[in-house]
Coordinates of C-alpha atoms in Angstrom, one line a residue:
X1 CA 0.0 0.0 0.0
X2 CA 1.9 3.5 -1.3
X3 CA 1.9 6.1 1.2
X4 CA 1.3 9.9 -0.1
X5 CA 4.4 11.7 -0.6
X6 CA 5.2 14.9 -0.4
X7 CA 5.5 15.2 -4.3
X8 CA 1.7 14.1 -4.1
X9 CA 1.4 17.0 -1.8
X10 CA 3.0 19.6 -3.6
X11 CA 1.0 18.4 -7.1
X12 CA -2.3 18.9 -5.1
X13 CA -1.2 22.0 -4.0
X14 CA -0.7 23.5 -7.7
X15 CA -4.3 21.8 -7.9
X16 CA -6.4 23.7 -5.4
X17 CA -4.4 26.8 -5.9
X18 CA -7.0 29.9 -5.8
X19 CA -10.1 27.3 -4.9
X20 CA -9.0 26.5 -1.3
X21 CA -7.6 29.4 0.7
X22 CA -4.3 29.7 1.9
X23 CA -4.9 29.9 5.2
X24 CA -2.8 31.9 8.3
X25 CA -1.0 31.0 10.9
X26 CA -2.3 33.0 13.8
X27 CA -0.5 33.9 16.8
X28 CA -2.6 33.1 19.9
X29 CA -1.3 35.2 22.8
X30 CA -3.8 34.3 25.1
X31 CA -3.6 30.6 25.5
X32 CA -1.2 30.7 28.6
X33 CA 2.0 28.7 29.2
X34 CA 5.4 28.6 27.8
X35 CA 6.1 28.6 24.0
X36 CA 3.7 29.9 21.4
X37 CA 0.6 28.5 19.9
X38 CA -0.4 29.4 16.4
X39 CA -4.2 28.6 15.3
X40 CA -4.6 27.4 11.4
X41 CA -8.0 28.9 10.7
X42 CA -9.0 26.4 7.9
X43 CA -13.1 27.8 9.0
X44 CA -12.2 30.4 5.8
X45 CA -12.2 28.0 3.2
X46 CA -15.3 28.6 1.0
X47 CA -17.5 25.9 2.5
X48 CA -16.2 26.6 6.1
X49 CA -13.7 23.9 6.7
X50 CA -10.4 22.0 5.3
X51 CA -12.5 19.5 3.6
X52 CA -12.6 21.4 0.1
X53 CA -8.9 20.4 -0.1
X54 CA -8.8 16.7 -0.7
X55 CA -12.2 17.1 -2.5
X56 CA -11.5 19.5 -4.8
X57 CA -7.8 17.3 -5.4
X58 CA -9.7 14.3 -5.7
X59 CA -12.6 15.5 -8.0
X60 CA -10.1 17.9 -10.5
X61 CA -8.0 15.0 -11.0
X62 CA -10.9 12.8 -12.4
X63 CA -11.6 12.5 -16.1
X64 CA -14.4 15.0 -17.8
X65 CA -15.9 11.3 -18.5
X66 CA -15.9 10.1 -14.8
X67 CA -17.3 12.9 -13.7
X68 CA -20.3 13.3 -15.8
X69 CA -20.9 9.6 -14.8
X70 CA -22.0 11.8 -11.3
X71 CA -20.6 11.9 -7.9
X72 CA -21.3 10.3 -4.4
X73 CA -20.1 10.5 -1.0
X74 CA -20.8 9.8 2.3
X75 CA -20.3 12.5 5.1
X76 CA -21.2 14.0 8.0
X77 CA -21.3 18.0 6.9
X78 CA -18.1 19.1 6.2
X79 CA -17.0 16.6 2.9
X80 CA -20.4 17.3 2.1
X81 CA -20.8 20.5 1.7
X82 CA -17.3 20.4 -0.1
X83 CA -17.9 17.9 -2.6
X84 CA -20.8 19.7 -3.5
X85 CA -19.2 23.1 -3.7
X86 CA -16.4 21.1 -5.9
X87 CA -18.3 19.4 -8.5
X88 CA -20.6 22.4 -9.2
X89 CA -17.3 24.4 -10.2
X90 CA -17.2 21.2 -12.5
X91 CA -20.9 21.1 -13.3
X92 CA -21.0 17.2 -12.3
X93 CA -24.3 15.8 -10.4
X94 CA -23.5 15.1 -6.7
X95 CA -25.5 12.9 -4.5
X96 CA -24.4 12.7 -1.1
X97 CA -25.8 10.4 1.9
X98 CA -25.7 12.5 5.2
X99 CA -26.5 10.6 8.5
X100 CA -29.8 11.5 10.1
X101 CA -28.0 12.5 13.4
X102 CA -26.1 15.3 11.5
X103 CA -27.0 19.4 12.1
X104 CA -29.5 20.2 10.1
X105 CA -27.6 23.3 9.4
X106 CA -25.0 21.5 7.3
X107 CA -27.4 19.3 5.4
X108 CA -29.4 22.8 4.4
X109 CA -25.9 24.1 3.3
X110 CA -25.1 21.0 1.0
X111 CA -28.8 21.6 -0.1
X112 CA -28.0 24.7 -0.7
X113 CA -25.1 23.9 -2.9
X114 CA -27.3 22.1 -5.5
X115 CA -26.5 18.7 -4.7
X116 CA -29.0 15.6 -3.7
X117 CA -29.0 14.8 -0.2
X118 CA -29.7 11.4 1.2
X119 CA -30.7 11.1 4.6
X120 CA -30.0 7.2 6.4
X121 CA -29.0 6.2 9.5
X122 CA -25.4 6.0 10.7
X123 CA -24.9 2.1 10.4
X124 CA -25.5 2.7 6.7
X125 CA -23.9 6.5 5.6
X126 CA -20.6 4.3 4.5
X127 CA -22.8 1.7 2.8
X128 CA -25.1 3.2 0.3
X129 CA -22.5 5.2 -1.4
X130 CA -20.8 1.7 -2.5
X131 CA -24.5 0.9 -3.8
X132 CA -24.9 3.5 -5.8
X133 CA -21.6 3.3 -7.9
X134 CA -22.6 -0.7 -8.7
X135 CA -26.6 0.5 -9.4
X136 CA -25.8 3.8 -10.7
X137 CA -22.1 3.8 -12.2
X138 CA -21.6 7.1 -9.9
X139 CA -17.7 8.0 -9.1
X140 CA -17.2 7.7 -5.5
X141 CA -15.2 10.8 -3.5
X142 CA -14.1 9.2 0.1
X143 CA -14.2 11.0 3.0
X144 CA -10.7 10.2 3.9
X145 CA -9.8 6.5 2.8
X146 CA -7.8 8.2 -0.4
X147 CA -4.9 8.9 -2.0
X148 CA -6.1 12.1 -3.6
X149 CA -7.8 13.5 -0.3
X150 CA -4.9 12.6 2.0
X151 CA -3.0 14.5 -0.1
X152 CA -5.1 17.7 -0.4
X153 CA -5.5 17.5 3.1
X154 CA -1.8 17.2 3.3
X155 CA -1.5 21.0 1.6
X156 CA -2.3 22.4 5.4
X157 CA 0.8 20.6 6.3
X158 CA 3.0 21.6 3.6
X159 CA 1.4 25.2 4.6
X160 CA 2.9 25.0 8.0
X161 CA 6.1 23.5 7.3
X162 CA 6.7 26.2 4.6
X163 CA 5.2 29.5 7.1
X164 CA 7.2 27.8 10.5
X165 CA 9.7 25.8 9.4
X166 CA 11.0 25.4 12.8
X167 CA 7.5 24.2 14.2
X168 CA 7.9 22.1 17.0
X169 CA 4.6 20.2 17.1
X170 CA 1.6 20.0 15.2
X171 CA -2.4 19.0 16.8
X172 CA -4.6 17.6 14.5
X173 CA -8.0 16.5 15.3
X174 CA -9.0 12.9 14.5
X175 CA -11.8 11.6 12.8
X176 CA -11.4 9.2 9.4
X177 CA -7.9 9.7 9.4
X178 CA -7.4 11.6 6.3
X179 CA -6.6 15.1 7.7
X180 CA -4.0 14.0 10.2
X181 CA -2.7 11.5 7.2
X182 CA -2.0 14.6 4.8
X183 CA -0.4 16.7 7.5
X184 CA 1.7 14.1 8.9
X185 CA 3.2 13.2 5.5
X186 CA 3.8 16.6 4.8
X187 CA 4.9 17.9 8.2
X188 CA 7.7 14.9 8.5
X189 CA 9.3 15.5 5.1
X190 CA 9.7 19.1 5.3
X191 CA 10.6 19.3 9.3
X192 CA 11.5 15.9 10.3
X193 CA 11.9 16.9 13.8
X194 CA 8.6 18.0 14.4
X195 CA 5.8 16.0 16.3
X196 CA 2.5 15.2 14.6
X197 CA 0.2 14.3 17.7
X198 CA -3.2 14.0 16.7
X199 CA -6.7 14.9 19.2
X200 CA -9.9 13.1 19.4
X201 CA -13.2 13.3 21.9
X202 CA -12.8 10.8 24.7
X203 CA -16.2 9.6 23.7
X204 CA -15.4 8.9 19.8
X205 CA -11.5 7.7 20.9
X206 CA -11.4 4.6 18.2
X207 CA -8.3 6.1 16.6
X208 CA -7.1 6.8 20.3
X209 CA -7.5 2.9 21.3
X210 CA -5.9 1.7 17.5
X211 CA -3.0 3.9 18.1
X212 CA -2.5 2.1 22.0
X213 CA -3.1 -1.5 20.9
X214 CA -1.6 -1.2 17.6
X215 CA -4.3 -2.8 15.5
X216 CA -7.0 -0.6 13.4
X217 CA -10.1 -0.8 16.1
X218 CA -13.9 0.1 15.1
X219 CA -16.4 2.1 17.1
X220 CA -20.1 1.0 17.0
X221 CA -22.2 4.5 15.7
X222 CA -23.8 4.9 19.5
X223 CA -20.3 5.1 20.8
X224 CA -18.8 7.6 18.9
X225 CA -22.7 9.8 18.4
X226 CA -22.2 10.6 21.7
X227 CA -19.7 13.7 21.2
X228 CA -20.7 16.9 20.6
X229 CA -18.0 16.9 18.0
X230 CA -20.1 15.6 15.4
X231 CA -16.9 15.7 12.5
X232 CA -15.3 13.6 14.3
X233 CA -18.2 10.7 15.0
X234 CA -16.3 8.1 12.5
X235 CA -16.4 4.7 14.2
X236 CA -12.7 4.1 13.0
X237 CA -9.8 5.4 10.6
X238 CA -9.7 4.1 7.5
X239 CA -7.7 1.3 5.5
X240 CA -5.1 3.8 3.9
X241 CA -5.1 6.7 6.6
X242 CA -4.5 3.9 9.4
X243 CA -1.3 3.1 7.1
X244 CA -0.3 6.8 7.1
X245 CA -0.7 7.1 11.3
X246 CA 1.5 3.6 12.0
X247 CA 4.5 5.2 9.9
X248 CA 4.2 9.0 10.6
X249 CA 2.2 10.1 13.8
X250 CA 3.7 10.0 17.3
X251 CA 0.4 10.2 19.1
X252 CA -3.2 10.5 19.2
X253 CA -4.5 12.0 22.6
X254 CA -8.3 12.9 23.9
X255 CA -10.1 15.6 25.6
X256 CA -13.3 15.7 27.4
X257 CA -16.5 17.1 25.9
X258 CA -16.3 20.2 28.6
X259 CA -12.7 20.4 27.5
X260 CA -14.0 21.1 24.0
X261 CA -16.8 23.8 24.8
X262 CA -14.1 25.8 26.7
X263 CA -11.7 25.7 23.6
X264 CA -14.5 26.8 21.7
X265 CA -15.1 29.7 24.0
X266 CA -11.5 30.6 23.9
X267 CA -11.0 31.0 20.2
X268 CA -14.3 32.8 19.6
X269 CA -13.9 35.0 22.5
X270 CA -10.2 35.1 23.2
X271 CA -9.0 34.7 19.5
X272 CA -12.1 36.3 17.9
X273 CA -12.2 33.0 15.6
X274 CA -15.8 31.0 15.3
X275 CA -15.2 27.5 15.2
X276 CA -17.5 24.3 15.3
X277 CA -16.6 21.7 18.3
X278 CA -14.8 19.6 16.3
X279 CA -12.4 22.8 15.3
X280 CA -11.8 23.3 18.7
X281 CA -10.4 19.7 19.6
X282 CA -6.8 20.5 18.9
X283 CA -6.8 23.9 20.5
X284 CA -8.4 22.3 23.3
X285 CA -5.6 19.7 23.9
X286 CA -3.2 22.9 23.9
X287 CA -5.4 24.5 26.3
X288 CA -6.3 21.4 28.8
X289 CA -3.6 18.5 28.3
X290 CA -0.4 20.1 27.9
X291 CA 1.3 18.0 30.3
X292 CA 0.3 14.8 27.9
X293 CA 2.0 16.5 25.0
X294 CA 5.6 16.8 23.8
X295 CA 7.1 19.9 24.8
X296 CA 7.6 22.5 22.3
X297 CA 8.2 25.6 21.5
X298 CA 6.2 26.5 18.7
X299 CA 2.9 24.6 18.2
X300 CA 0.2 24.9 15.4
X301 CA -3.3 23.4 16.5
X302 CA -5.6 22.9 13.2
X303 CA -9.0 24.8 13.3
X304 CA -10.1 22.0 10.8
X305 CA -14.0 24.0 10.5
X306 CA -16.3 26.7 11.6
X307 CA -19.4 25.1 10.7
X308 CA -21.3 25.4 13.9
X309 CA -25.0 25.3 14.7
X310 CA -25.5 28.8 15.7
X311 CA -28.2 27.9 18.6
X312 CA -25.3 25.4 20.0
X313 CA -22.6 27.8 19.6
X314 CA -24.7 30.5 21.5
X315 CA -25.7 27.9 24.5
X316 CA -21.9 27.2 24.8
X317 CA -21.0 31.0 24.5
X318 CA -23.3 31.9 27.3
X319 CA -22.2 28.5 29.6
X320 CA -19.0 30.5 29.9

């Protein structure tokens, strides 16, 4: 099984040039302790989160054939909502299946972006994309268990390495693996020194327990539902991203759900940045687990979306 390289990287990054947003590093002066934490605000992409970077990779790098055969995914919001933003810039038919359990807010935005929502229940969001490429002959854009998307997600790390090139340590927040896959790739080729450590909710820690054990572990839907952090509800890493973690990442860590809201708090308050709860996982690691991180100097924690319900992000505003 090839791993992404950084040549893969640096293609996709030529790829999504002026469609994803090149996004800051941004000083955060008020998360307390020693050594500095930058914030990589990836809620100003065009669809509110990192996820237009592997899609737009994956679906510019398909042939004008496959994709007027039509597109499907599976996805919680986020892949969604960029898929669908993607293949209208290609004017390709996208059908995506959403879990029931998802915000309604983001299926309304994929709506929104013309493409056919599917609504099913979270045993069966990774199984009827599979159907409708055999029934349908639809091209299938994975959420994270690709080449293509590991590799447009890997332009954030390439990003980093290129702004901080003596970054110390880089959070990630966990979910199908892809994100933290891309970065990792990217992060160790350009600054081998750095540490990749990647952040999950305690209550949706699958990629947590694989990392411990040392085996690729699943998480049954009610587990992982439980989290407020609703990107990051996959029951388990994929195939190909699992690959990518063994060889590259130096740890995957968790943090409570109360951990979370006060992250959130702190960047929208604090660092004037609006982010959704799974955005705020990696910050929240910085802000509530130092002592279970590496020590650095320099660390960048990936705001991976801003795509919060607004009634949810006012409840946890006003908690604080």
């Amino acid at each position: 099984m090839e791993l992404v390289t950084i040549a893969d990287v640096r293609a996709a990054q030529d790829r999504v040039a002026g469609v994803a947003v090149r996004t800051p590093l941004i000083p955060a002066p008020w998360a307390p302790g020693p050594g500095e934490l930058f914030v990589k605000p990836e809620m100003l992409q065009p669809i509110g989160a990192f996820k237009i970077r592997g899609a737009y990779n994956k679906i510019a790098g398909l042939t004008a054939d496959e994709r007027a055969r039509g597109l499907v995914a599976s996805s919680s919001g986020n892949h969604a909502q960029a898929v669908a933003y993607a293949a209208r810039m290609f004017d390709a038919k996208a059908t995506i299946v959403i879990p029931d359990t998802a915000p309604d807010h983001k299926v309304a935005a994929t709506r929104a972006l013309g493409a056919e929502v599917l609504l099913v229940p979270p045993a069966e969001r990774d199984i009827l994309p599979r159907q409708l490429v055999e029934e349908r002959g639809y091209i299938l854009v994975p959420p994270f268990d690709d080449g293509a998307i590991i590799a447009g997600q890997g332009t954030i790390g390439a990003e980093i390495a290129d702004d901080l090139p003596d970054v110390d340590l880089v959070l990630v927040p966990v979910s199908g693996g892809g994100l933290i896959s891309g970065i990792a790739a990217a992060v160790k080729a350009l600054r081998p020194e750095a540490r990749v450590v990647g952040v999950e909710p305690q209550l949706a820690a699958d990629a947590s327990e694989s990392f411990r054990t040392g085996r690729r572990i699943a998480w049954h839907p009610e587990q992982t539902h439980r989290t407020i952090a609703d990107g990051l509800r996959t029951v388990s890493v994929g195939v190909l991203p699992w690959e990518h973690i063994r060889a590259h990442v130096d740890d995957i860590v968790t943090v409570t759900e109360d951990e979370i809201r006060a992250a959130m708090r702190a960047l929208v308050v604090q660092g004037r940045l609006v982010v959704e709860p799974s955005g705020a996982a990696a910050t929240a690691a910085y802000l509530s687990i130092r002592d279970q991180l590496p020590e650095s100097a320099r660390t960048v924690a990936i705001a991976s979306g801003g795509n919060a319900d607004p009634a949810m992000l006012a409840e946890i505003l006003s908690a604080g």
